[in-house]
Amino acid sequence: MRTIVAGNWKMNTDRASAEALVDALVKATAPPAQVDVVIAPPFPFLALAVEKTRGTRIIVAAQNCHEAAHGAYTGEVSASMLKSIGVRACIVGHSERRQYFGESDAVIGQKIAALLAQDITPIFCCGERKDERESGRHFDVVTEQLKGALGTFTNEQLMQVVIAYEPVWAIGTGLTATAQQAQDMHAHIRACLHTHGGQVAATVPVLYGGSCKPDNAEGLFAMPDVNGGLIGGASLDAGQFLELIRIAGGEEWSRSRAG
Ligand code: PEP
């Protein structure tokens, strides 16, 4: 299974700092062969990120899209618009969109369908709140999110999806799930995927997100069911993001640099 390191810039940067961040990533040594690098800048900077990363292995993602193909949805952006400027992936169902914009799993599922119709990789976020973990309901919560958003897709469609497990209590808080907590949930997600068959379970990458930084990534990325990370704060710092890519590449990066 490939490893993915994806940076969610959220509503940060301006034109100059977005350009500088992309430039720094493009200039750095190519990522290890088995690591896919994804950056998700804000909408206004997607086109410049696509242009600047052309010919590199950096994949440009959006942070959201609307579920409809087109029409009278003032302020919204469709999957086909993203496709037309070269965006290849899109985060959907981030907990901030669930919390501040009331997105339900049903709507998130519709967004995933819209993205798949454009051959854009959905990065589907799921994860429990603090109270849900404390009451021991975290596995059930994530099961429901998976069913609610992904339940209607065929196996072929499911195999195009990337899942990001992001415990809400760990996002932007400096609290990180322990490597074992992450592994336990990722194994649970893998078991849910297994109900669609072994091929789906073996194909869909499951990323960890939530205050993942160079000083805690090694343990998280070493877990057997953790296939990389969705990185918020640390993705805004080129040095930290590159270090996370290096950690995700493990031995191979060191070997390719030495060679
Ligand atoms: C995120 O919002 O997707 C995220 C993981 O943020 P942070 O790394 O800042 O916790």
PDB file of C-alpha atoms and ligand atoms in Angstrom:
ATOM      1  CA  MET A   1       0.000   0.000   0.000  1.00  0.00           C
ATOM      2  CA  ARG A   2       1.272   3.488  -0.838  1.00  0.00           C
ATOM      3  CA  THR A   3       1.901   6.072   1.848  1.00  0.00           C
ATOM      4  CA  ILE A   4       0.303   9.518   1.550  1.00  0.00           C
ATOM      5  CA  VAL A   5       1.334  12.728   3.257  1.00  0.00           C
ATOM      6  CA  ALA A   6      -1.331  15.366   2.661  1.00  0.00           C
ATOM      7  CA  GLY A   7      -1.214  18.985   3.813  1.00  0.00           C
ATOM      8  CA  ASN A   8      -4.465  20.765   4.646  1.00  0.00           C
ATOM      9  CA  TRP A   9      -3.671  24.463   4.588  1.00  0.00           C
ATOM     10  CA  LYS A  10      -7.204  25.388   5.724  1.00  0.00           C
ATOM     11  CA  MET A  11      -7.973  29.154   5.465  1.00  0.00           C
ATOM     12  CA  ASN A  12      -4.335  30.163   5.718  1.00  0.00           C
ATOM     13  CA  THR A  13      -1.733  31.836   3.459  1.00  0.00           C
ATOM     14  CA  ASP A  14      -2.090  34.643   0.951  1.00  0.00           C
ATOM     15  CA  ARG A  15      -0.884  34.674  -2.628  1.00  0.00           C
ATOM     16  CA  ALA A  16       2.740  35.418  -1.745  1.00  0.00           C
ATOM     17  CA  SER A  17       3.027  32.931   1.118  1.00  0.00           C
ATOM     18  CA  ALA A  18       1.160  30.243  -0.826  1.00  0.00           C
ATOM     19  CA  GLU A  19       3.598  30.655  -3.717  1.00  0.00           C
ATOM     20  CA  ALA A  20       6.562  30.580  -1.364  1.00  0.00           C
ATOM     21  CA  LEU A  21       5.324  27.390   0.291  1.00  0.00           C
ATOM     22  CA  VAL A  22       4.736  25.614  -3.016  1.00  0.00           C
ATOM     23  CA  ASP A  23       8.132  26.796  -4.293  1.00  0.00           C
ATOM     24  CA  ALA A  24       9.875  25.417  -1.211  1.00  0.00           C
ATOM     25  CA  LEU A  25       8.212  22.014  -1.667  1.00  0.00           C
ATOM     26  CA  VAL A  26       8.945  21.899  -5.383  1.00  0.00           C
ATOM     27  CA  LYS A  27      12.613  22.790  -4.833  1.00  0.00           C
ATOM     28  CA  ALA A  28      13.128  20.089  -2.207  1.00  0.00           C
ATOM     29  CA  THR A  29      14.412  16.632  -3.095  1.00  0.00           C
ATOM     30  CA  ALA A  30      11.780  14.490  -4.836  1.00  0.00           C
ATOM     31  CA  PRO A  31       9.675  12.518  -2.356  1.00  0.00           C
ATOM     32  CA  PRO A  32      10.506   8.873  -1.682  1.00  0.00           C
ATOM     33  CA  ALA A  33       9.100   6.642  -4.423  1.00  0.00           C
ATOM     34  CA  GLN A  34       6.384   5.067  -2.310  1.00  0.00           C
ATOM     35  CA  VAL A  35       5.136   8.350  -0.818  1.00  0.00           C
ATOM     36  CA  ASP A  36       2.444  10.447  -2.487  1.00  0.00           C
ATOM     37  CA  VAL A  37       2.566  14.101  -1.488  1.00  0.00           C
ATOM     38  CA  VAL A  38      -0.670  16.093  -1.545  1.00  0.00           C
ATOM     39  CA  ILE A  39      -1.186  19.786  -0.790  1.00  0.00           C
ATOM     40  CA  ALA A  40      -4.593  21.388  -0.283  1.00  0.00           C
ATOM     41  CA  PRO A  41      -4.310  25.184  -0.581  1.00  0.00           C
ATOM     42  CA  PRO A  42      -7.344  27.493  -0.359  1.00  0.00           C
ATOM     43  CA  PHE A  43      -9.448  27.821  -3.553  1.00  0.00           C
ATOM     44  CA  PRO A  44      -7.855  31.084  -4.837  1.00  0.00           C
ATOM     45  CA  PHE A  45      -4.391  29.493  -4.916  1.00  0.00           C
ATOM     46  CA  LEU A  46      -5.276  26.113  -6.435  1.00  0.00           C
ATOM     47  CA  ALA A  47      -4.539  27.156 -10.021  1.00  0.00           C
ATOM     48  CA  LEU A  48      -1.120  28.561  -9.161  1.00  0.00           C
ATOM     49  CA  ALA A  49      -0.322  25.435  -7.135  1.00  0.00           C
ATOM     50  CA  VAL A  50      -1.273  23.265 -10.121  1.00  0.00           C
ATOM     51  CA  GLU A  51       0.917  25.348 -12.452  1.00  0.00           C
ATOM     52  CA  LYS A  52       3.905  25.387 -10.099  1.00  0.00           C
ATOM     53  CA  THR A  53       3.769  21.654  -9.374  1.00  0.00           C
ATOM     54  CA  ARG A  54       3.408  20.593 -13.006  1.00  0.00           C
ATOM     55  CA  GLY A  55       5.956  17.874 -13.767  1.00  0.00           C
ATOM     56  CA  THR A  56       6.524  17.095 -10.083  1.00  0.00           C
ATOM     57  CA  ARG A  57       4.968  14.317  -7.973  1.00  0.00           C
ATOM     58  CA  ILE A  58       3.025  16.781  -5.834  1.00  0.00           C
ATOM     59  CA  ILE A  59      -0.735  16.328  -6.136  1.00  0.00           C
ATOM     60  CA  VAL A  60      -2.925  19.398  -5.659  1.00  0.00           C
ATOM     61  CA  ALA A  61      -6.166  18.936  -3.724  1.00  0.00           C
ATOM     62  CA  ALA A  62      -9.087  21.200  -2.841  1.00  0.00           C
ATOM     63  CA  GLN A  63     -10.445  21.389   0.699  1.00  0.00           C
ATOM     64  CA  ASN A  64     -14.109  21.076  -0.241  1.00  0.00           C
ATOM     65  CA  CYS A  65     -16.524  21.058  -3.180  1.00  0.00           C
ATOM     66  CA  HIS A  66     -20.249  21.297  -3.713  1.00  0.00           C
ATOM     67  CA  GLU A  67     -22.245  18.156  -4.409  1.00  0.00           C
ATOM     68  CA  ALA A  68     -24.155  19.568  -7.399  1.00  0.00           C
ATOM     69  CA  ALA A  69     -22.679  19.562 -10.894  1.00  0.00           C
ATOM     70  CA  HIS A  70     -23.464  23.273 -11.533  1.00  0.00           C
ATOM     71  CA  GLY A  71     -26.182  25.834 -10.997  1.00  0.00           C
ATOM     72  CA  ALA A  72     -27.503  28.509  -8.664  1.00  0.00           C
ATOM     73  CA  TYR A  73     -25.324  27.858  -5.612  1.00  0.00           C
ATOM     74  CA  THR A  74     -23.736  31.233  -5.001  1.00  0.00           C
ATOM     75  CA  GLY A  75     -20.256  31.002  -3.575  1.00  0.00           C
ATOM     76  CA  GLU A  76     -19.828  27.299  -4.207  1.00  0.00           C
ATOM     77  CA  VAL A  77     -17.330  25.362  -6.325  1.00  0.00           C
ATOM     78  CA  SER A  78     -18.131  22.176  -8.251  1.00  0.00           C
ATOM     79  CA  ALA A  79     -16.017  19.095  -8.829  1.00  0.00           C
ATOM     80  CA  SER A  80     -15.964  19.765 -12.587  1.00  0.00           C
ATOM     81  CA  MET A  81     -14.510  23.251 -11.960  1.00  0.00           C
ATOM     82  CA  LEU A  82     -11.763  21.672  -9.889  1.00  0.00           C
ATOM     83  CA  LYS A  83     -11.156  19.095 -12.600  1.00  0.00           C
ATOM     84  CA  SER A  84     -10.921  21.795 -15.266  1.00  0.00           C
ATOM     85  CA  ILE A  85      -7.948  23.463 -13.534  1.00  0.00           C
ATOM     86  CA  GLY A  86      -6.060  20.229 -12.837  1.00  0.00           C
ATOM     87  CA  VAL A  87      -7.018  19.522  -9.227  1.00  0.00           C
ATOM     88  CA  ARG A  88      -6.682  15.776  -8.613  1.00  0.00           C
ATOM     89  CA  ALA A  89      -7.949  15.256  -5.060  1.00  0.00           C
ATOM     90  CA  CYS A  90     -10.347  16.898  -2.631  1.00  0.00           C
ATOM     91  CA  ILE A  91     -10.806  16.729   1.133  1.00  0.00           C
ATOM     92  CA  VAL A  92     -14.430  16.109   2.116  1.00  0.00           C
ATOM     93  CA  GLY A  93     -16.152  15.831   5.456  1.00  0.00           C
ATOM     94  CA  HIS A  94     -13.474  17.571   7.488  1.00  0.00           C
ATOM     95  CA  SER A  95     -14.712  17.993  11.057  1.00  0.00           C
ATOM     96  CA  GLU A  96     -14.552  21.785  10.678  1.00  0.00           C
ATOM     97  CA  ARG A  97     -17.021  21.543   7.803  1.00  0.00           C
ATOM     98  CA  ARG A  98     -19.220  19.207   9.818  1.00  0.00           C
ATOM     99  CA  GLN A  99     -19.074  21.564  12.823  1.00  0.00           C
ATOM    100  CA  TYR A 100     -19.297  25.031  11.225  1.00  0.00           C
ATOM    101  CA  PHE A 101     -21.210  24.271   8.030  1.00  0.00           C
ATOM    102  CA  GLY A 102     -23.482  21.499   9.247  1.00  0.00           C
ATOM    103  CA  GLU A 103     -22.326  18.922   6.713  1.00  0.00           C
ATOM    104  CA  SER A 104     -23.939  15.532   7.234  1.00  0.00           C
ATOM    105  CA  ASP A 105     -22.621  12.164   6.141  1.00  0.00           C
ATOM    106  CA  ALA A 106     -25.380  12.044   3.506  1.00  0.00           C
ATOM    107  CA  VAL A 107     -24.198  15.327   1.922  1.00  0.00           C
ATOM    108  CA  ILE A 108     -20.573  14.237   2.221  1.00  0.00           C
ATOM    109  CA  GLY A 109     -21.510  11.057   0.347  1.00  0.00           C
ATOM    110  CA  GLN A 110     -23.018  13.184  -2.430  1.00  0.00           C
ATOM    111  CA  LYS A 111     -19.804  15.226  -2.628  1.00  0.00           C
ATOM    112  CA  ILE A 112     -17.805  12.007  -2.913  1.00  0.00           C
ATOM    113  CA  ALA A 113     -20.064  10.880  -5.768  1.00  0.00           C
ATOM    114  CA  ALA A 114     -19.567  14.235  -7.525  1.00  0.00           C
ATOM    115  CA  LEU A 115     -15.783  13.916  -7.173  1.00  0.00           C
ATOM    116  CA  LEU A 116     -15.668  10.319  -8.360  1.00  0.00           C
ATOM    117  CA  ALA A 117     -17.696  11.310 -11.427  1.00  0.00           C
ATOM    118  CA  GLN A 118     -14.826  13.702 -12.271  1.00  0.00           C
ATOM    119  CA  ASP A 119     -12.109  11.176 -11.446  1.00  0.00           C
ATOM    120  CA  ILE A 120     -10.949  13.299  -8.498  1.00  0.00           C
ATOM    121  CA  THR A 121      -9.742  11.391  -5.419  1.00  0.00           C
ATOM    122  CA  PRO A 122     -11.920  12.112  -2.384  1.00  0.00           C
ATOM    123  CA  ILE A 123     -10.064  12.284   0.931  1.00  0.00           C
ATOM    124  CA  PHE A 124     -12.893  11.434   3.286  1.00  0.00           C
ATOM    125  CA  CYS A 125     -12.454  12.572   6.898  1.00  0.00           C
ATOM    126  CA  CYS A 126     -14.040  10.814   9.826  1.00  0.00           C
ATOM    127  CA  GLY A 127     -13.428  10.831  13.561  1.00  0.00           C
ATOM    128  CA  GLU A 128     -15.062  11.144  16.932  1.00  0.00           C
ATOM    129  CA  ARG A 129     -15.430  14.132  19.261  1.00  0.00           C
ATOM    130  CA  LYS A 130     -13.919  14.168  22.756  1.00  0.00           C
ATOM    131  CA  ASP A 131     -17.208  13.332  24.495  1.00  0.00           C
ATOM    132  CA  GLU A 132     -17.763  10.424  22.120  1.00  0.00           C
ATOM    133  CA  ARG A 133     -14.379   8.945  22.937  1.00  0.00           C
ATOM    134  CA  GLU A 134     -14.809   9.516  26.644  1.00  0.00           C
ATOM    135  CA  SER A 135     -18.112   7.681  26.598  1.00  0.00           C
ATOM    136  CA  GLY A 136     -16.517   4.789  24.711  1.00  0.00           C
ATOM    137  CA  ARG A 137     -18.592   5.322  21.553  1.00  0.00           C
ATOM    138  CA  HIS A 138     -15.717   6.205  19.217  1.00  0.00           C
ATOM    139  CA  PHE A 139     -15.731   2.988  17.196  1.00  0.00           C
ATOM    140  CA  ASP A 140     -19.505   3.173  16.692  1.00  0.00           C
ATOM    141  CA  VAL A 141     -19.332   6.846  15.698  1.00  0.00           C
ATOM    142  CA  VAL A 142     -16.748   6.156  13.010  1.00  0.00           C
ATOM    143  CA  THR A 143     -18.661   3.086  11.789  1.00  0.00           C
ATOM    144  CA  GLU A 144     -21.750   5.278  11.340  1.00  0.00           C
ATOM    145  CA  GLN A 145     -19.782   7.966   9.501  1.00  0.00           C
ATOM    146  CA  LEU A 146     -18.357   5.368   7.123  1.00  0.00           C
ATOM    147  CA  LYS A 147     -21.766   3.825   6.491  1.00  0.00           C
ATOM    148  CA  GLY A 148     -23.460   7.205   6.142  1.00  0.00           C
ATOM    149  CA  ALA A 149     -21.012   8.642   3.627  1.00  0.00           C
ATOM    150  CA  LEU A 150     -19.654   5.585   1.810  1.00  0.00           C
ATOM    151  CA  GLY A 151     -22.464   3.054   2.164  1.00  0.00           C
ATOM    152  CA  THR A 152     -23.900   3.366  -1.344  1.00  0.00           C
ATOM    153  CA  PHE A 153     -20.731   3.044  -3.418  1.00  0.00           C
ATOM    154  CA  THR A 154     -19.592   0.065  -5.434  1.00  0.00           C
ATOM    155  CA  ASN A 155     -16.315  -1.629  -4.577  1.00  0.00           C
ATOM    156  CA  GLU A 156     -14.709  -0.055  -7.648  1.00  0.00           C
ATOM    157  CA  GLN A 157     -15.729   3.372  -6.392  1.00  0.00           C
ATOM    158  CA  LEU A 158     -14.632   2.667  -2.817  1.00  0.00           C
ATOM    159  CA  MET A 159     -11.188   1.734  -4.071  1.00  0.00           C
ATOM    160  CA  GLN A 160     -10.780   5.308  -5.410  1.00  0.00           C
ATOM    161  CA  VAL A 161     -11.344   6.821  -1.956  1.00  0.00           C
ATOM    162  CA  VAL A 162      -8.756   7.788   0.660  1.00  0.00           C
ATOM    163  CA  ILE A 163      -9.916   7.818   4.285  1.00  0.00           C
ATOM    164  CA  ALA A 164      -8.470  10.142   6.919  1.00  0.00           C
ATOM    165  CA  TYR A 165      -9.148   9.275  10.550  1.00  0.00           C
ATOM    166  CA  GLU A 166      -9.059  12.566  12.430  1.00  0.00           C
ATOM    167  CA  PRO A 167     -10.161  12.452  16.060  1.00  0.00           C
ATOM    168  CA  VAL A 168     -11.766  15.867  16.550  1.00  0.00           C
ATOM    169  CA  TRP A 169     -10.166  16.265  19.969  1.00  0.00           C
ATOM    170  CA  ALA A 170      -6.719  16.044  18.360  1.00  0.00           C
ATOM    171  CA  ILE A 171      -7.214  18.549  15.521  1.00  0.00           C
ATOM    172  CA  GLY A 172      -5.274  21.734  16.098  1.00  0.00           C
ATOM    173  CA  THR A 173      -5.180  21.074  19.837  1.00  0.00           C
ATOM    174  CA  GLY A 174      -1.655  19.775  20.232  1.00  0.00           C
ATOM    175  CA  LEU A 175      -3.171  16.560  21.600  1.00  0.00           C
ATOM    176  CA  THR A 176      -2.315  13.586  19.427  1.00  0.00           C
ATOM    177  CA  ALA A 177      -3.816  10.132  19.506  1.00  0.00           C
ATOM    178  CA  THR A 178      -1.222   7.696  20.742  1.00  0.00           C
ATOM    179  CA  ALA A 179       0.148   5.430  18.047  1.00  0.00           C
ATOM    180  CA  GLN A 180      -1.855   2.583  19.606  1.00  0.00           C
ATOM    181  CA  GLN A 181      -5.110   4.593  19.690  1.00  0.00           C
ATOM    182  CA  ALA A 182      -4.591   5.434  16.035  1.00  0.00           C
ATOM    183  CA  GLN A 183      -3.766   1.846  15.125  1.00  0.00           C
ATOM    184  CA  ASP A 184      -6.835   0.528  16.976  1.00  0.00           C
ATOM    185  CA  MET A 185      -9.145   2.865  15.060  1.00  0.00           C
ATOM    186  CA  HIS A 186      -7.391   2.275  11.753  1.00  0.00           C
ATOM    187  CA  ALA A 187      -7.723  -1.485  12.263  1.00  0.00           C
ATOM    188  CA  HIS A 188     -11.411  -0.913  12.975  1.00  0.00           C
ATOM    189  CA  ILE A 189     -11.797   1.124   9.764  1.00  0.00           C
ATOM    190  CA  ARG A 190      -9.949  -1.615   7.881  1.00  0.00           C
ATOM    191  CA  ALA A 191     -12.369  -4.178   9.325  1.00  0.00           C
ATOM    192  CA  CYS A 192     -15.322  -2.035   8.178  1.00  0.00           C
ATOM    193  CA  LEU A 193     -13.768  -1.889   4.695  1.00  0.00           C
ATOM    194  CA  HIS A 194     -13.357  -5.656   4.826  1.00  0.00           C
ATOM    195  CA  THR A 195     -17.139  -6.057   4.813  1.00  0.00           C
ATOM    196  CA  HIS A 196     -16.835  -4.939   1.154  1.00  0.00           C
ATOM    197  CA  GLY A 197     -14.181  -7.573   0.481  1.00  0.00           C
ATOM    198  CA  GLY A 198     -10.470  -8.058   0.958  1.00  0.00           C
ATOM    199  CA  GLN A 199      -9.541  -6.080  -2.129  1.00  0.00           C
ATOM    200  CA  VAL A 200     -11.244  -2.946  -0.826  1.00  0.00           C
ATOM    201  CA  ALA A 201      -9.632  -3.358   2.607  1.00  0.00           C
ATOM    202  CA  ALA A 202      -6.210  -3.845   1.032  1.00  0.00           C
ATOM    203  CA  THR A 203      -6.529  -0.915  -1.386  1.00  0.00           C
ATOM    204  CA  VAL A 204      -8.001   2.024   0.533  1.00  0.00           C
ATOM    205  CA  PRO A 205      -5.319   4.069   2.331  1.00  0.00           C
ATOM    206  CA  VAL A 206      -6.258   5.216   5.844  1.00  0.00           C
ATOM    207  CA  LEU A 207      -4.402   8.352   6.954  1.00  0.00           C
ATOM    208  CA  TYR A 208      -4.098   9.689  10.483  1.00  0.00           C
ATOM    209  CA  GLY A 209      -4.775  13.383  11.179  1.00  0.00           C
ATOM    210  CA  GLY A 210      -4.680  15.381  14.391  1.00  0.00           C
ATOM    211  CA  SER A 211      -1.646  17.388  15.565  1.00  0.00           C
ATOM    212  CA  CYS A 212       0.685  15.112  13.620  1.00  0.00           C
ATOM    213  CA  LYS A 213       4.148  16.658  13.688  1.00  0.00           C
ATOM    214  CA  PRO A 214       7.725  15.507  13.042  1.00  0.00           C
ATOM    215  CA  ASP A 215       8.196  14.669  16.723  1.00  0.00           C
ATOM    216  CA  ASN A 216       5.285  12.220  16.894  1.00  0.00           C
ATOM    217  CA  ALA A 217       4.940  11.029  13.300  1.00  0.00           C
ATOM    218  CA  GLU A 218       7.453   8.207  13.441  1.00  0.00           C
ATOM    219  CA  GLY A 219       5.416   6.148  15.902  1.00  0.00           C
ATOM    220  CA  LEU A 220       2.139   6.878  14.109  1.00  0.00           C
ATOM    221  CA  PHE A 221       3.433   6.126  10.604  1.00  0.00           C
ATOM    222  CA  ALA A 222       5.047   2.892  11.816  1.00  0.00           C
ATOM    223  CA  MET A 223       1.660   1.410  12.730  1.00  0.00           C
ATOM    224  CA  PRO A 224       0.582  -1.307  10.288  1.00  0.00           C
ATOM    225  CA  ASP A 225      -2.792   0.213   9.419  1.00  0.00           C
ATOM    226  CA  VAL A 226      -1.626   3.836   9.271  1.00  0.00           C
ATOM    227  CA  ASN A 227      -0.865   4.718   5.646  1.00  0.00           C
ATOM    228  CA  GLY A 228       0.370   8.260   6.196  1.00  0.00           C
ATOM    229  CA  GLY A 229      -1.057  11.489   7.507  1.00  0.00           C
ATOM    230  CA  LEU A 230      -3.390  14.401   6.879  1.00  0.00           C
ATOM    231  CA  ILE A 231      -1.453  17.315   8.286  1.00  0.00           C
ATOM    232  CA  GLY A 232      -2.901  20.680   9.280  1.00  0.00           C
ATOM    233  CA  GLY A 233      -0.680  23.130  11.156  1.00  0.00           C
ATOM    234  CA  ALA A 234       2.624  21.454  10.314  1.00  0.00           C
ATOM    235  CA  SER A 235       1.867  21.571   6.572  1.00  0.00           C
ATOM    236  CA  LEU A 236       2.169  25.379   6.621  1.00  0.00           C
ATOM    237  CA  ASP A 237       5.850  25.092   7.462  1.00  0.00           C
ATOM    238  CA  ALA A 238       7.827  23.701   4.525  1.00  0.00           C
ATOM    239  CA  GLY A 239      10.568  22.368   6.794  1.00  0.00           C
ATOM    240  CA  GLN A 240       8.165  20.447   9.014  1.00  0.00           C
ATOM    241  CA  PHE A 241       6.122  19.150   6.076  1.00  0.00           C
ATOM    242  CA  LEU A 242       9.249  17.931   4.283  1.00  0.00           C
ATOM    243  CA  GLU A 243      10.388  16.257   7.480  1.00  0.00           C
ATOM    244  CA  LEU A 244       7.041  14.445   7.696  1.00  0.00           C
ATOM    245  CA  ILE A 245       7.483  13.275   4.099  1.00  0.00           C
ATOM    246  CA  ARG A 246      10.954  12.051   5.002  1.00  0.00           C
ATOM    247  CA  ILE A 247       9.623  10.152   8.016  1.00  0.00           C
ATOM    248  CA  ALA A 248       6.858   8.608   5.897  1.00  0.00           C
ATOM    249  CA  GLY A 249       9.489   7.408   3.427  1.00  0.00           C
ATOM    250  CA  GLY A 250      11.494   5.721   6.170  1.00  0.00           C
ATOM    251  CA  GLU A 251      14.544   3.865   5.028  1.00  0.00           C
ATOM    252  CA  GLU A 252      14.065   4.371   1.346  1.00  0.00           C
ATOM    253  CA  TRP A 253      14.392   8.148   1.533  1.00  0.00           C
ATOM    254  CA  SER A 254      17.678   7.851   3.421  1.00  0.00           C
ATOM    255  CA  ARG A 255      18.960   5.327   0.903  1.00  0.00           C
ATOM    256  CA  SER A 256      17.960   7.422  -2.126  1.00  0.00           C
ATOM    257  CA  ARG A 257      19.597  10.502  -0.614  1.00  0.00           C
ATOM    258  CA  ALA A 258      22.768   8.621   0.245  1.00  0.00           C
ATOM    259  CA  GLY A 259      22.858   7.133  -3.242  1.00  0.00           C
TER     260      GLY A 259
HETATM  261  C1  PEP B   1      -6.557  18.819  10.033  1.00  0.00           C
HETATM  262  O1  PEP B   1      -7.257  19.806  10.250  1.00  0.00           O
HETATM  263  O2  PEP B   1      -6.812  18.092   9.065  1.00  0.00           O
HETATM  264  C2  PEP B   1      -5.455  18.559  10.946  1.00  0.00           C
HETATM  265  C3  PEP B   1      -4.986  17.353  11.015  1.00  0.00           C
HETATM  266  O3  PEP B   1      -4.970  19.641  11.658  1.00  0.00           O
HETATM  267  P1  PEP B   1      -3.736  19.655  12.685  1.00  0.00           P
HETATM  268  O4  PEP B   1      -2.630  18.825  12.097  1.00  0.00           O
HETATM  269  O5  PEP B   1      -3.373  21.097  12.808  1.00  0.00           O
HETATM  270  O6  PEP B   1      -4.250  19.072  13.959  1.00  0.00           O
END
